[in-house]
Amino acid sequence: MFLKLTFEKRREALRIIDLSYFGLYRSILGNFCVKERK
């Protein structure tokens, strides 16, 4: 039970990290595209 709980929490944390990294990557890519367009 405890092992399953930690696994679920770890998976949720990984999903949050993936989303934050994706947002960061998208914002950097967006800034780059805006600079290229000007």
XYZ file of N, CA and C in Angstrom:
114
model
N 0.832 -1.196 0.000
C 0.000 0.000 0.000
C 0.871 1.252 0.000
N 1.856 1.278 0.895
C 2.738 2.448 0.984
C 3.549 2.622 -0.307
N 4.023 1.481 -0.854
C 4.804 1.527 -2.081
C 3.955 2.059 -3.239
N 2.712 1.625 -3.286
C 1.826 2.087 -4.356
C 1.564 3.587 -4.230
N 1.418 4.051 -2.994
C 1.158 5.473 -2.766
C 2.345 6.313 -3.233
N 3.542 5.879 -2.894
C 4.736 6.632 -3.304
C 4.876 6.604 -4.826
N 4.518 5.472 -5.446
C 4.597 5.374 -6.902
C 3.634 6.357 -7.550
N 2.410 6.439 -7.017
C 1.423 7.377 -7.553
C 1.913 8.814 -7.401
N 2.456 9.125 -6.233
C 2.954 10.495 -5.995
C 4.107 10.815 -6.938
N 4.995 9.844 -7.132
C 6.130 10.069 -8.025
C 5.653 10.297 -9.447
N 4.658 9.527 -9.879
C 4.142 9.682 -11.238
C 3.485 11.048 -11.408
N 2.774 11.498 -10.361
C 2.133 12.812 -10.419
C 3.198 13.902 -10.477
N 4.257 13.749 -9.690
C 5.344 14.737 -9.684
C 6.027 14.773 -11.054
N 6.232 13.610 -11.662
C 6.851 13.566 -12.983
C 5.970 14.254 -14.010
N 4.649 14.075 -13.883
C 3.741 14.722 -14.826
C 3.806 16.242 -14.670
N 3.885 16.707 -13.431
C 3.978 18.149 -13.173
C 5.288 18.690 -13.743
N 6.372 17.940 -13.549
C 7.671 18.363 -14.077
C 7.627 18.394 -15.604
N 7.012 17.390 -16.214
C 6.893 17.365 -17.673
C 6.136 18.584 -18.162
N 5.033 18.928 -17.486
C 4.233 20.074 -17.904
C 5.017 21.366 -17.756
N 5.758 21.510 -16.655
C 6.524 22.741 -16.439
C 7.640 22.862 -17.468
N 8.306 21.731 -17.772
C 9.363 21.765 -18.777
C 8.784 22.068 -20.152
N 7.609 21.520 -20.461
C 6.970 21.779 -21.750
C 6.596 23.253 -21.864
N 6.087 23.832 -20.760
C 5.730 25.250 -20.768
C 6.969 26.114 -20.955
N 8.044 25.748 -20.292
C 9.298 26.492 -20.410
C 9.827 26.409 -21.834
N 9.827 25.211 -22.406
C 10.304 24.997 -23.770
C 9.460 25.787 -24.762
N 8.132 25.773 -24.556
C 7.224 26.477 -25.455
C 7.432 27.988 -25.376
N 7.670 28.496 -24.153
C 7.873 29.936 -23.997
C 9.192 30.362 -24.651
N 10.232 29.534 -24.501
C 11.523 29.840 -25.130
C 11.378 29.799 -26.651
N 10.691 28.787 -27.141
C 10.484 28.655 -28.582
C 9.654 29.832 -29.100
N 8.637 30.236 -28.336
C 7.802 31.368 -28.735
C 8.609 32.658 -28.786
N 9.467 32.867 -27.797
C 10.303 34.070 -27.781
C 11.257 34.074 -28.965
N 11.800 32.912 -29.290
C 12.719 32.793 -30.420
C 11.990 33.121 -31.727
N 10.772 32.600 -31.880
C 9.995 32.855 -33.093
C 9.658 34.340 -33.201
N 9.328 34.964 -32.075
C 8.991 36.391 -32.087
C 10.222 37.202 -32.491
N 11.392 36.823 -31.987
C 12.623 37.547 -32.348
C 12.935 37.356 -33.832
N 12.700 36.155 -34.349
C 12.985 35.885 -35.759
C 12.039 36.670 -36.672
N 10.807 36.862 -36.240
C 9.816 37.534 -37.074
C 10.080 39.037 -37.180
N 10.643 39.638 -36.143
C 10.828 41.095 -36.145
C 11.863 41.573 -37.165
